[in-house]
Amino acid sequence: MVELGDEKVIYAFSADAEPAMTVPSGTTVRVRTKDCFGNQVQSADDELDEIDWDRINPATGPIFVEGAQPGGALKVTIEAIELDAQTASCTGKDEGVCGDRLDAWSTKICAIEDDHLVWDDGLSIPLAPMIGVIGVAPAGAPVNCGTPGSHGGNMDNTAIGAGATLYFPVAVPGALFGLGDMHAVMGDGEVSVSGAEVAGWATVTLTAMPDLAVPNPLIETDTHFGIIVSGDSLDAAADAAVHQMVDVLHEGTGRGADELVMLLSLTADVQVCQMVDPQKTVRFMVPKYVLEGIGFTLPA
């Protein structure tokens, strides 16, 4: 295993970014990440109006993975997530779902103790560590790390935790992988515009899969297989996710669209990842027992 510190970060996923590290396919990398504020918010006295907003949502990297080729996929297995001991959360005027009700920024700093986030003397929340920004470089114009898309990016998907495996469509040689914006805990939707933002370490295994073509990031957990899609609205993202999953399952099994659509209507779930970024993100998750029953084989 090799390590990559947070000295080299990107603020946009870009085909022109200079790699921070080059690794052979199959390498496990322990990556140090800053929080979404670039570690600029350390106390409730740190005014969000005064931080450098050009340093928001940094992703550590990028990492050039040998063998990753355009038209193929990059397999990313999340082996572990280690969190620092303090989180920051925020909301503010015109931010998030309820920004119309707010007049100014608010910030809350919380400690992590005994696998819980301490909200106050009366409430502690069980941790559910996840990675908010994770992805590869797009082929065209750079995409800032605060925006999700088919390359990944700021998907804020609570399923992206330790044990999950993702498959990203590769658009440039080496994939140029990066990650950041970890959360100690976050609800689906991320309605305030933040989770419990935290710095830490993520350990990932990066494997080039040049023969696997995927339309959008795919995700596999212990119990489910799904697709992650971002769009101009939640409706648009959900519609595309369902259509693309039908395509994936049809190509993998040969079963007709009518049968697959009925089956998915009985067993699969459209779940909101985030609804506060420039593009909204959903995941469409299918139980693995369903895939086994119809003879669909997951990517190796």
PDB file of C-alpha atoms in Angstrom:
ATOM      1  CA  MET A   1       0.000   0.000   0.000  1.00  0.00           C
ATOM      2  CA  VAL A   2       1.143   3.536  -0.779  1.00  0.00           C
ATOM      3  CA  GLU A   3       0.047   6.864   0.733  1.00  0.00           C
ATOM      4  CA  LEU A   4      -0.890  10.191  -0.809  1.00  0.00           C
ATOM      5  CA  GLY A   5      -1.044  13.260   1.422  1.00  0.00           C
ATOM      6  CA  ASP A   6      -3.349  16.225   0.973  1.00  0.00           C
ATOM      7  CA  GLU A   7      -0.576  18.561  -0.236  1.00  0.00           C
ATOM      8  CA  LYS A   8      -1.732  18.036  -3.837  1.00  0.00           C
ATOM      9  CA  VAL A   9      -5.419  18.753  -4.393  1.00  0.00           C
ATOM     10  CA  ILE A  10      -7.605  19.690  -7.329  1.00  0.00           C
ATOM     11  CA  TYR A  11     -10.648  21.945  -7.407  1.00  0.00           C
ATOM     12  CA  ALA A  12     -11.887  20.598 -10.739  1.00  0.00           C
ATOM     13  CA  PHE A  13     -11.734  17.199 -12.426  1.00  0.00           C
ATOM     14  CA  SER A  14      -9.781  17.899 -15.600  1.00  0.00           C
ATOM     15  CA  ALA A  15      -8.088  15.992 -18.401  1.00  0.00           C
ATOM     16  CA  ASP A  16      -5.226  18.502 -18.170  1.00  0.00           C
ATOM     17  CA  ALA A  17      -4.507  18.012 -14.458  1.00  0.00           C
ATOM     18  CA  GLU A  18      -0.975  16.924 -13.623  1.00  0.00           C
ATOM     19  CA  PRO A  19      -0.995  13.583 -11.775  1.00  0.00           C
ATOM     20  CA  ALA A  20      -0.027  13.685  -8.119  1.00  0.00           C
ATOM     21  CA  MET A  21       0.842  10.001  -8.318  1.00  0.00           C
ATOM     22  CA  THR A  22       1.049   7.197 -10.889  1.00  0.00           C
ATOM     23  CA  VAL A  23       0.215   3.650  -9.771  1.00  0.00           C
ATOM     24  CA  PRO A  24      -0.096   0.221 -11.412  1.00  0.00           C
ATOM     25  CA  SER A  25      -3.582  -1.233 -11.758  1.00  0.00           C
ATOM     26  CA  GLY A  26      -4.601  -3.022  -8.569  1.00  0.00           C
ATOM     27  CA  THR A  27      -2.724  -0.699  -6.216  1.00  0.00           C
ATOM     28  CA  THR A  28      -4.164   0.135  -2.812  1.00  0.00           C
ATOM     29  CA  VAL A  29      -3.694   3.802  -1.882  1.00  0.00           C
ATOM     30  CA  ARG A  30      -4.299   5.459   1.490  1.00  0.00           C
ATOM     31  CA  VAL A  31      -5.396   9.004   0.644  1.00  0.00           C
ATOM     32  CA  ARG A  32      -5.436  11.957   3.034  1.00  0.00           C
ATOM     33  CA  THR A  33      -8.327  14.368   2.427  1.00  0.00           C
ATOM     34  CA  LYS A  34      -9.232  17.855   3.577  1.00  0.00           C
ATOM     35  CA  ASP A  35     -12.820  18.621   4.474  1.00  0.00           C
ATOM     36  CA  CYS A  36     -15.104  20.422   2.026  1.00  0.00           C
ATOM     37  CA  PHE A  37     -14.058  23.805   3.453  1.00  0.00           C
ATOM     38  CA  GLY A  38     -10.398  23.100   2.762  1.00  0.00           C
ATOM     39  CA  ASN A  39      -9.899  22.843   6.554  1.00  0.00           C
ATOM     40  CA  GLN A  40     -10.639  26.560   6.871  1.00  0.00           C
ATOM     41  CA  VAL A  41     -13.479  26.163   9.414  1.00  0.00           C
ATOM     42  CA  GLN A  42     -12.158  25.002  12.773  1.00  0.00           C
ATOM     43  CA  SER A  43     -14.503  26.768  15.201  1.00  0.00           C
ATOM     44  CA  ALA A  44     -17.919  28.412  15.274  1.00  0.00           C
ATOM     45  CA  ASP A  45     -16.062  31.751  15.246  1.00  0.00           C
ATOM     46  CA  ASP A  46     -14.753  31.101  11.718  1.00  0.00           C
ATOM     47  CA  GLU A  47     -17.116  33.165   9.562  1.00  0.00           C
ATOM     48  CA  LEU A  48     -18.054  31.469   6.303  1.00  0.00           C
ATOM     49  CA  ASP A  49     -18.285  34.869   4.615  1.00  0.00           C
ATOM     50  CA  GLU A  50     -14.564  35.297   5.295  1.00  0.00           C
ATOM     51  CA  ILE A  51     -13.158  32.000   4.020  1.00  0.00           C
ATOM     52  CA  ASP A  52     -11.597  31.566   0.592  1.00  0.00           C
ATOM     53  CA  TRP A  53     -14.412  30.100  -1.512  1.00  0.00           C
ATOM     54  CA  ASP A  54     -11.937  29.215  -4.257  1.00  0.00           C
ATOM     55  CA  ARG A  55     -10.636  26.500  -1.900  1.00  0.00           C
ATOM     56  CA  ILE A  56     -13.960  24.683  -1.453  1.00  0.00           C
ATOM     57  CA  ASN A  57     -14.478  20.961  -2.137  1.00  0.00           C
ATOM     58  CA  PRO A  58     -10.839  19.996  -2.735  1.00  0.00           C
ATOM     59  CA  ALA A  59     -10.201  16.460  -3.966  1.00  0.00           C
ATOM     60  CA  THR A  60      -6.831  14.881  -3.286  1.00  0.00           C
ATOM     61  CA  GLY A  61      -5.106  13.788  -6.484  1.00  0.00           C
ATOM     62  CA  PRO A  62      -5.358  13.141  -9.268  1.00  0.00           C
ATOM     63  CA  ILE A  63      -4.008   9.607  -9.415  1.00  0.00           C
ATOM     64  CA  PHE A  64      -2.999   8.190 -12.810  1.00  0.00           C
ATOM     65  CA  VAL A  65      -3.864   4.479 -12.940  1.00  0.00           C
ATOM     66  CA  GLU A  66      -1.827   2.509 -15.460  1.00  0.00           C
ATOM     67  CA  GLY A  67      -3.993   0.567 -17.882  1.00  0.00           C
ATOM     68  CA  ALA A  68      -7.074   2.734 -17.485  1.00  0.00           C
ATOM     69  CA  GLN A  69      -8.186   3.634 -20.997  1.00  0.00           C
ATOM     70  CA  PRO A  70     -10.953   5.773 -22.521  1.00  0.00           C
ATOM     71  CA  GLY A  71     -14.018   3.657 -23.175  1.00  0.00           C
ATOM     72  CA  GLY A  72     -13.250   1.370 -20.245  1.00  0.00           C
ATOM     73  CA  ALA A  73     -13.894   1.681 -16.527  1.00  0.00           C
ATOM     74  CA  LEU A  74     -11.992   2.316 -13.314  1.00  0.00           C
ATOM     75  CA  LYS A  75     -12.933   0.007 -10.456  1.00  0.00           C
ATOM     76  CA  VAL A  76     -12.604   1.689  -7.047  1.00  0.00           C
ATOM     77  CA  THR A  77     -12.976  -0.450  -3.943  1.00  0.00           C
ATOM     78  CA  ILE A  78     -13.301   1.524  -0.708  1.00  0.00           C
ATOM     79  CA  GLU A  79     -11.356  -0.483   1.829  1.00  0.00           C
ATOM     80  CA  ALA A  80     -11.577   1.866   4.828  1.00  0.00           C
ATOM     81  CA  ILE A  81     -12.463   5.378   5.966  1.00  0.00           C
ATOM     82  CA  GLU A  82     -10.715   6.988   8.961  1.00  0.00           C
ATOM     83  CA  LEU A  83     -12.126  10.250  10.303  1.00  0.00           C
ATOM     84  CA  ASP A  84     -10.520  13.106  12.194  1.00  0.00           C
ATOM     85  CA  ALA A  85     -12.027  13.971  15.566  1.00  0.00           C
ATOM     86  CA  GLN A  86     -14.043  17.096  14.671  1.00  0.00           C
ATOM     87  CA  THR A  87     -16.710  17.962  12.100  1.00  0.00           C
ATOM     88  CA  ALA A  88     -18.228  21.173  10.748  1.00  0.00           C
ATOM     89  CA  SER A  89     -21.725  21.667   9.353  1.00  0.00           C
ATOM     90  CA  CYS A  90     -23.333  24.740   7.861  1.00  0.00           C
ATOM     91  CA  THR A  91     -26.348  26.296   6.231  1.00  0.00           C
ATOM     92  CA  GLY A  92     -27.144  29.816   5.117  1.00  0.00           C
ATOM     93  CA  LYS A  93     -29.202  32.310   3.180  1.00  0.00           C
ATOM     94  CA  ASP A  94     -30.164  30.930  -0.257  1.00  0.00           C
ATOM     95  CA  GLU A  95     -28.270  27.720   0.452  1.00  0.00           C
ATOM     96  CA  GLY A  96     -29.770  24.243   0.490  1.00  0.00           C
ATOM     97  CA  VAL A  97     -33.466  23.423   0.483  1.00  0.00           C
ATOM     98  CA  CYS A  98     -34.473  25.907   3.206  1.00  0.00           C
ATOM     99  CA  GLY A  99     -32.178  28.807   2.322  1.00  0.00           C
ATOM    100  CA  ASP A 100     -35.282  30.942   1.722  1.00  0.00           C
ATOM    101  CA  ARG A 101     -35.948  30.833   5.478  1.00  0.00           C
ATOM    102  CA  LEU A 102     -32.483  31.961   6.553  1.00  0.00           C
ATOM    103  CA  ASP A 103     -30.841  35.379   6.780  1.00  0.00           C
ATOM    104  CA  ALA A 104     -27.181  34.485   7.340  1.00  0.00           C
ATOM    105  CA  TRP A 105     -24.657  31.654   7.545  1.00  0.00           C
ATOM    106  CA  SER A 106     -24.729  29.321  10.553  1.00  0.00           C
ATOM    107  CA  THR A 107     -21.969  26.898  11.518  1.00  0.00           C
ATOM    108  CA  LYS A 108     -21.921  24.033  14.013  1.00  0.00           C
ATOM    109  CA  ILE A 109     -18.765  22.267  15.185  1.00  0.00           C
ATOM    110  CA  CYS A 110     -19.159  18.758  16.609  1.00  0.00           C
ATOM    111  CA  ALA A 111     -16.799  16.282  18.235  1.00  0.00           C
ATOM    112  CA  ILE A 112     -16.552  12.598  17.323  1.00  0.00           C
ATOM    113  CA  GLU A 113     -16.501  10.315  20.365  1.00  0.00           C
ATOM    114  CA  ASP A 114     -17.017   6.541  20.641  1.00  0.00           C
ATOM    115  CA  ASP A 115     -18.253   6.118  17.059  1.00  0.00           C
ATOM    116  CA  HIS A 116     -20.819   8.884  17.477  1.00  0.00           C
ATOM    117  CA  LEU A 117     -21.088  12.524  16.506  1.00  0.00           C
ATOM    118  CA  VAL A 118     -21.898  14.572  19.618  1.00  0.00           C
ATOM    119  CA  TRP A 119     -24.548  17.082  18.554  1.00  0.00           C
ATOM    120  CA  ASP A 120     -25.204  18.403  22.072  1.00  0.00           C
ATOM    121  CA  ASP A 121     -25.607  17.133  25.630  1.00  0.00           C
ATOM    122  CA  GLY A 122     -28.847  15.376  24.715  1.00  0.00           C
ATOM    123  CA  LEU A 123     -28.084  13.906  21.306  1.00  0.00           C
ATOM    124  CA  SER A 124     -25.339  11.754  19.823  1.00  0.00           C
ATOM    125  CA  ILE A 125     -25.657  10.460  16.257  1.00  0.00           C
ATOM    126  CA  PRO A 126     -24.152   7.121  15.132  1.00  0.00           C
ATOM    127  CA  LEU A 127     -21.395   7.618  12.572  1.00  0.00           C
ATOM    128  CA  ALA A 128     -21.920   6.548   8.963  1.00  0.00           C
ATOM    129  CA  PRO A 129     -18.693   7.611   7.203  1.00  0.00           C
ATOM    130  CA  MET A 130     -18.953   8.248   3.461  1.00  0.00           C
ATOM    131  CA  ILE A 131     -17.147  10.019   0.624  1.00  0.00           C
ATOM    132  CA  GLY A 132     -18.908  12.975  -0.995  1.00  0.00           C
ATOM    133  CA  VAL A 133     -16.562  13.824  -3.882  1.00  0.00           C
ATOM    134  CA  ILE A 134     -15.080  10.933  -5.838  1.00  0.00           C
ATOM    135  CA  GLY A 135     -14.491  10.471  -9.539  1.00  0.00           C
ATOM    136  CA  VAL A 136     -12.342  10.701 -12.638  1.00  0.00           C
ATOM    137  CA  ALA A 137     -11.550  13.334 -15.241  1.00  0.00           C
ATOM    138  CA  PRO A 138     -14.128  14.063 -17.965  1.00  0.00           C
ATOM    139  CA  ALA A 139     -13.069  14.201 -21.606  1.00  0.00           C
ATOM    140  CA  GLY A 140     -14.253  17.749 -22.273  1.00  0.00           C
ATOM    141  CA  ALA A 141     -14.126  20.917 -20.210  1.00  0.00           C
ATOM    142  CA  PRO A 142     -13.092  20.651 -16.552  1.00  0.00           C
ATOM    143  CA  VAL A 143     -15.897  20.117 -14.026  1.00  0.00           C
ATOM    144  CA  ASN A 144     -15.463  21.783 -10.640  1.00  0.00           C
ATOM    145  CA  CYS A 145     -15.374  19.464  -7.665  1.00  0.00           C
ATOM    146  CA  GLY A 146     -18.656  20.866  -6.346  1.00  0.00           C
ATOM    147  CA  THR A 147     -20.621  19.550  -9.337  1.00  0.00           C
ATOM    148  CA  PRO A 148     -21.540  15.906 -10.039  1.00  0.00           C
ATOM    149  CA  GLY A 149     -21.841  14.261 -13.442  1.00  0.00           C
ATOM    150  CA  SER A 150     -21.187  11.084 -15.373  1.00  0.00           C
ATOM    151  CA  HIS A 151     -17.546  11.295 -14.251  1.00  0.00           C
ATOM    152  CA  GLY A 152     -18.615  11.152 -10.590  1.00  0.00           C
ATOM    153  CA  GLY A 153     -17.648  14.283  -8.654  1.00  0.00           C
ATOM    154  CA  ASN A 154     -19.772  15.732  -5.851  1.00  0.00           C
ATOM    155  CA  MET A 155     -22.389  12.963  -5.808  1.00  0.00           C
ATOM    156  CA  ASP A 156     -22.844  13.051  -2.005  1.00  0.00           C
ATOM    157  CA  ASN A 157     -24.083   9.464  -2.030  1.00  0.00           C
ATOM    158  CA  THR A 158     -24.464   7.936   1.428  1.00  0.00           C
ATOM    159  CA  ALA A 159     -23.899   4.452  -0.056  1.00  0.00           C
ATOM    160  CA  ILE A 160     -20.285   5.357  -0.872  1.00  0.00           C
ATOM    161  CA  GLY A 161     -18.810   4.051   2.353  1.00  0.00           C
ATOM    162  CA  ALA A 162     -16.321   1.403   3.411  1.00  0.00           C
ATOM    163  CA  GLY A 163     -16.988  -1.873   1.613  1.00  0.00           C
ATOM    164  CA  ALA A 164     -18.561  -0.277  -1.462  1.00  0.00           C
ATOM    165  CA  THR A 165     -17.123  -0.712  -4.949  1.00  0.00           C
ATOM    166  CA  LEU A 166     -17.628   1.828  -7.730  1.00  0.00           C
ATOM    167  CA  TYR A 167     -17.085   1.616 -11.479  1.00  0.00           C
ATOM    168  CA  PHE A 168     -16.414   4.930 -13.216  1.00  0.00           C
ATOM    169  CA  PRO A 169     -16.495   5.493 -16.987  1.00  0.00           C
ATOM    170  CA  VAL A 170     -12.947   6.386 -18.053  1.00  0.00           C
ATOM    171  CA  ALA A 171     -12.662   9.293 -20.501  1.00  0.00           C
ATOM    172  CA  VAL A 172      -8.916  10.042 -20.460  1.00  0.00           C
ATOM    173  CA  PRO A 173      -5.785   7.863 -20.238  1.00  0.00           C
ATOM    174  CA  GLY A 174      -5.030   6.935 -16.633  1.00  0.00           C
ATOM    175  CA  ALA A 175      -8.527   8.006 -15.482  1.00  0.00           C
ATOM    176  CA  LEU A 176      -7.052  10.779 -13.236  1.00  0.00           C
ATOM    177  CA  PHE A 177      -8.872   9.711 -10.080  1.00  0.00           C
ATOM    178  CA  GLY A 178      -9.471  11.935  -7.050  1.00  0.00           C
ATOM    179  CA  LEU A 179     -11.539  11.998  -3.869  1.00  0.00           C
ATOM    180  CA  GLY A 180     -12.427  14.276  -0.972  1.00  0.00           C
ATOM    181  CA  ASP A 181     -15.356  15.864   0.899  1.00  0.00           C
ATOM    182  CA  MET A 182     -15.809  13.092   3.451  1.00  0.00           C
ATOM    183  CA  HIS A 183     -18.712  13.111   5.887  1.00  0.00           C
ATOM    184  CA  ALA A 184     -18.981  11.532   9.321  1.00  0.00           C
ATOM    185  CA  VAL A 185     -22.740  11.302   8.809  1.00  0.00           C
ATOM    186  CA  MET A 186     -25.223  12.743   6.301  1.00  0.00           C
ATOM    187  CA  GLY A 187     -28.867  12.232   5.475  1.00  0.00           C
ATOM    188  CA  ASP A 188     -30.007  11.455   1.937  1.00  0.00           C
ATOM    189  CA  GLY A 189     -30.657  14.775   0.231  1.00  0.00           C
ATOM    190  CA  GLU A 190     -28.063  16.773   2.199  1.00  0.00           C
ATOM    191  CA  VAL A 191     -30.807  19.372   2.605  1.00  0.00           C
ATOM    192  CA  SER A 192     -28.786  22.030   4.474  1.00  0.00           C
ATOM    193  CA  VAL A 193     -26.040  21.978   1.751  1.00  0.00           C
ATOM    194  CA  SER A 194     -23.604  20.156   4.059  1.00  0.00           C
ATOM    195  CA  GLY A 195     -23.143  16.945   5.963  1.00  0.00           C
ATOM    196  CA  ALA A 196     -20.921  16.527   8.994  1.00  0.00           C
ATOM    197  CA  GLU A 197     -17.867  17.699   7.033  1.00  0.00           C
ATOM    198  CA  VAL A 198     -14.628  16.116   8.146  1.00  0.00           C
ATOM    199  CA  ALA A 199     -11.045  15.523   7.092  1.00  0.00           C
ATOM    200  CA  GLY A 200      -9.462  12.106   7.271  1.00  0.00           C
ATOM    201  CA  TRP A 201      -8.061   9.162   5.334  1.00  0.00           C
ATOM    202  CA  ALA A 202      -9.676   6.942   2.722  1.00  0.00           C
ATOM    203  CA  THR A 203      -8.069   3.683   1.643  1.00  0.00           C
ATOM    204  CA  VAL A 204      -9.020   2.615  -1.893  1.00  0.00           C
ATOM    205  CA  THR A 205      -7.934  -0.046  -4.364  1.00  0.00           C
ATOM    206  CA  LEU A 206      -7.775   1.192  -7.969  1.00  0.00           C
ATOM    207  CA  THR A 207      -8.159  -1.321 -10.803  1.00  0.00           C
ATOM    208  CA  ALA A 208      -8.267  -0.595 -14.523  1.00  0.00           C
ATOM    209  CA  MET A 209     -11.012  -2.425 -16.420  1.00  0.00           C
ATOM    210  CA  PRO A 210     -10.391  -1.422 -20.045  1.00  0.00           C
ATOM    211  CA  ASP A 211     -13.012  -3.822 -21.440  1.00  0.00           C
ATOM    212  CA  LEU A 212     -15.927  -2.665 -19.257  1.00  0.00           C
ATOM    213  CA  ALA A 213     -18.064   0.150 -20.678  1.00  0.00           C
ATOM    214  CA  VAL A 214     -20.413   1.894 -18.222  1.00  0.00           C
ATOM    215  CA  PRO A 215     -22.756   4.837 -18.935  1.00  0.00           C
ATOM    216  CA  ASN A 216     -22.539   6.401 -15.460  1.00  0.00           C
ATOM    217  CA  PRO A 217     -20.924   5.385 -12.188  1.00  0.00           C
ATOM    218  CA  LEU A 218     -22.060   1.971 -10.985  1.00  0.00           C
ATOM    219  CA  ILE A 219     -21.989   0.984  -7.327  1.00  0.00           C
ATOM    220  CA  GLU A 220     -21.936  -2.350  -5.547  1.00  0.00           C
ATOM    221  CA  THR A 221     -22.532  -2.804  -1.799  1.00  0.00           C
ATOM    222  CA  ASP A 222     -22.894  -5.949   0.292  1.00  0.00           C
ATOM    223  CA  THR A 223     -26.573  -6.185  -0.609  1.00  0.00           C
ATOM    224  CA  HIS A 224     -27.247  -4.062  -3.710  1.00  0.00           C
ATOM    225  CA  PHE A 225     -26.032  -3.113  -7.177  1.00  0.00           C
ATOM    226  CA  GLY A 226     -26.940   0.271  -8.586  1.00  0.00           C
ATOM    227  CA  ILE A 227     -26.309   3.165 -10.909  1.00  0.00           C
ATOM    228  CA  ILE A 228     -25.677   6.788  -9.914  1.00  0.00           C
ATOM    229  CA  VAL A 229     -26.971   9.500 -12.220  1.00  0.00           C
ATOM    230  CA  SER A 230     -26.991  13.307 -11.994  1.00  0.00           C
ATOM    231  CA  GLY A 231     -29.300  15.598 -13.929  1.00  0.00           C
ATOM    232  CA  ASP A 232     -30.844  19.046 -14.099  1.00  0.00           C
ATOM    233  CA  SER A 233     -33.618  17.850 -11.774  1.00  0.00           C
ATOM    234  CA  LEU A 234     -34.349  14.876  -9.552  1.00  0.00           C
ATOM    235  CA  ASP A 235     -36.973  13.766 -12.074  1.00  0.00           C
ATOM    236  CA  ALA A 236     -34.462  13.842 -14.936  1.00  0.00           C
ATOM    237  CA  ALA A 237     -31.810  11.993 -12.933  1.00  0.00           C
ATOM    238  CA  ALA A 238     -34.249   9.320 -11.767  1.00  0.00           C
ATOM    239  CA  ASP A 239     -35.664   8.782 -15.244  1.00  0.00           C
ATOM    240  CA  ALA A 240     -32.184   8.329 -16.724  1.00  0.00           C
ATOM    241  CA  ALA A 241     -31.086   6.016 -13.901  1.00  0.00           C
ATOM    242  CA  VAL A 242     -34.022   3.654 -14.390  1.00  0.00           C
ATOM    243  CA  HIS A 243     -33.625   3.588 -18.182  1.00  0.00           C
ATOM    244  CA  GLN A 244     -29.891   2.929 -17.928  1.00  0.00           C
ATOM    245  CA  MET A 245     -30.311   0.135 -15.383  1.00  0.00           C
ATOM    246  CA  VAL A 246     -32.804  -1.561 -17.694  1.00  0.00           C
ATOM    247  CA  ASP A 247     -30.193  -1.306 -20.464  1.00  0.00           C
ATOM    248  CA  VAL A 248     -27.446  -2.732 -18.233  1.00  0.00           C
ATOM    249  CA  LEU A 249     -29.590  -5.682 -17.161  1.00  0.00           C
ATOM    250  CA  HIS A 250     -30.859  -6.337 -20.697  1.00  0.00           C
ATOM    251  CA  GLU A 251     -27.314  -6.435 -22.053  1.00  0.00           C
ATOM    252  CA  GLY A 252     -26.253  -8.740 -19.227  1.00  0.00           C
ATOM    253  CA  THR A 253     -29.167 -11.186 -19.369  1.00  0.00           C
ATOM    254  CA  GLY A 254     -30.962 -10.813 -22.709  1.00  0.00           C
ATOM    255  CA  ARG A 255     -34.291 -10.492 -20.905  1.00  0.00           C
ATOM    256  CA  GLY A 256     -36.890  -8.202 -22.405  1.00  0.00           C
ATOM    257  CA  ALA A 257     -37.490  -4.652 -21.264  1.00  0.00           C
ATOM    258  CA  ASP A 258     -41.082  -5.437 -20.272  1.00  0.00           C
ATOM    259  CA  GLU A 259     -40.031  -8.172 -17.849  1.00  0.00           C
ATOM    260  CA  LEU A 260     -37.156  -6.125 -16.427  1.00  0.00           C
ATOM    261  CA  VAL A 261     -39.275  -3.016 -15.905  1.00  0.00           C
ATOM    262  CA  MET A 262     -41.945  -4.989 -14.051  1.00  0.00           C
ATOM    263  CA  LEU A 263     -39.324  -6.736 -11.929  1.00  0.00           C
ATOM    264  CA  LEU A 264     -37.558  -3.504 -11.032  1.00  0.00           C
ATOM    265  CA  SER A 265     -40.877  -1.920 -10.119  1.00  0.00           C
ATOM    266  CA  LEU A 266     -41.338  -4.667  -7.522  1.00  0.00           C
ATOM    267  CA  THR A 267     -37.836  -4.805  -6.082  1.00  0.00           C
ATOM    268  CA  ALA A 268     -35.620  -1.782  -6.849  1.00  0.00           C
ATOM    269  CA  ASP A 269     -35.472   1.644  -5.186  1.00  0.00           C
ATOM    270  CA  VAL A 270     -34.905   5.148  -6.523  1.00  0.00           C
ATOM    271  CA  GLN A 271     -33.033   6.945  -3.735  1.00  0.00           C
ATOM    272  CA  VAL A 272     -32.038  10.596  -3.511  1.00  0.00           C
ATOM    273  CA  CYS A 273     -28.329  11.255  -2.987  1.00  0.00           C
ATOM    274  CA  GLN A 274     -28.288  15.062  -2.973  1.00  0.00           C
ATOM    275  CA  MET A 275     -30.680  17.810  -4.047  1.00  0.00           C
ATOM    276  CA  VAL A 276     -28.585  20.927  -3.386  1.00  0.00           C
ATOM    277  CA  ASP A 277     -25.837  20.960  -6.040  1.00  0.00           C
ATOM    278  CA  PRO A 278     -26.009  22.451  -9.563  1.00  0.00           C
ATOM    279  CA  GLN A 279     -26.928  18.939 -10.755  1.00  0.00           C
ATOM    280  CA  LYS A 280     -29.177  16.713  -8.629  1.00  0.00           C
ATOM    281  CA  THR A 281     -28.136  13.110  -7.975  1.00  0.00           C
ATOM    282  CA  VAL A 282     -30.013   9.846  -7.459  1.00  0.00           C
ATOM    283  CA  ARG A 283     -29.064   6.194  -7.177  1.00  0.00           C
ATOM    284  CA  PHE A 284     -31.198   3.316  -8.454  1.00  0.00           C
ATOM    285  CA  MET A 285     -30.471   0.250  -6.340  1.00  0.00           C
ATOM    286  CA  VAL A 286     -31.312  -3.363  -7.154  1.00  0.00           C
ATOM    287  CA  PRO A 287     -31.017  -6.138  -4.527  1.00  0.00           C
ATOM    288  CA  LYS A 288     -28.344  -8.677  -5.370  1.00  0.00           C
ATOM    289  CA  TYR A 289     -30.710 -11.609  -4.870  1.00  0.00           C
ATOM    290  CA  VAL A 290     -32.738 -10.288  -7.812  1.00  0.00           C
ATOM    291  CA  LEU A 291     -29.650 -10.152 -10.011  1.00  0.00           C
ATOM    292  CA  GLU A 292     -28.686 -13.675  -9.020  1.00  0.00           C
ATOM    293  CA  GLY A 293     -32.202 -14.864  -9.835  1.00  0.00           C
ATOM    294  CA  ILE A 294     -32.131 -13.504 -13.375  1.00  0.00           C
ATOM    295  CA  GLY A 295     -28.575 -14.625 -14.073  1.00  0.00           C
ATOM    296  CA  PHE A 296     -26.913 -11.201 -14.118  1.00  0.00           C
ATOM    297  CA  THR A 297     -23.185 -11.320 -13.358  1.00  0.00           C
ATOM    298  CA  LEU A 298     -21.608  -8.369 -11.596  1.00  0.00           C
ATOM    299  CA  PRO A 299     -18.392  -6.886 -13.033  1.00  0.00           C
ATOM    300  CA  ALA A 300     -15.350  -8.851 -11.820  1.00  0.00           C
TER     301      ALA A 300
END
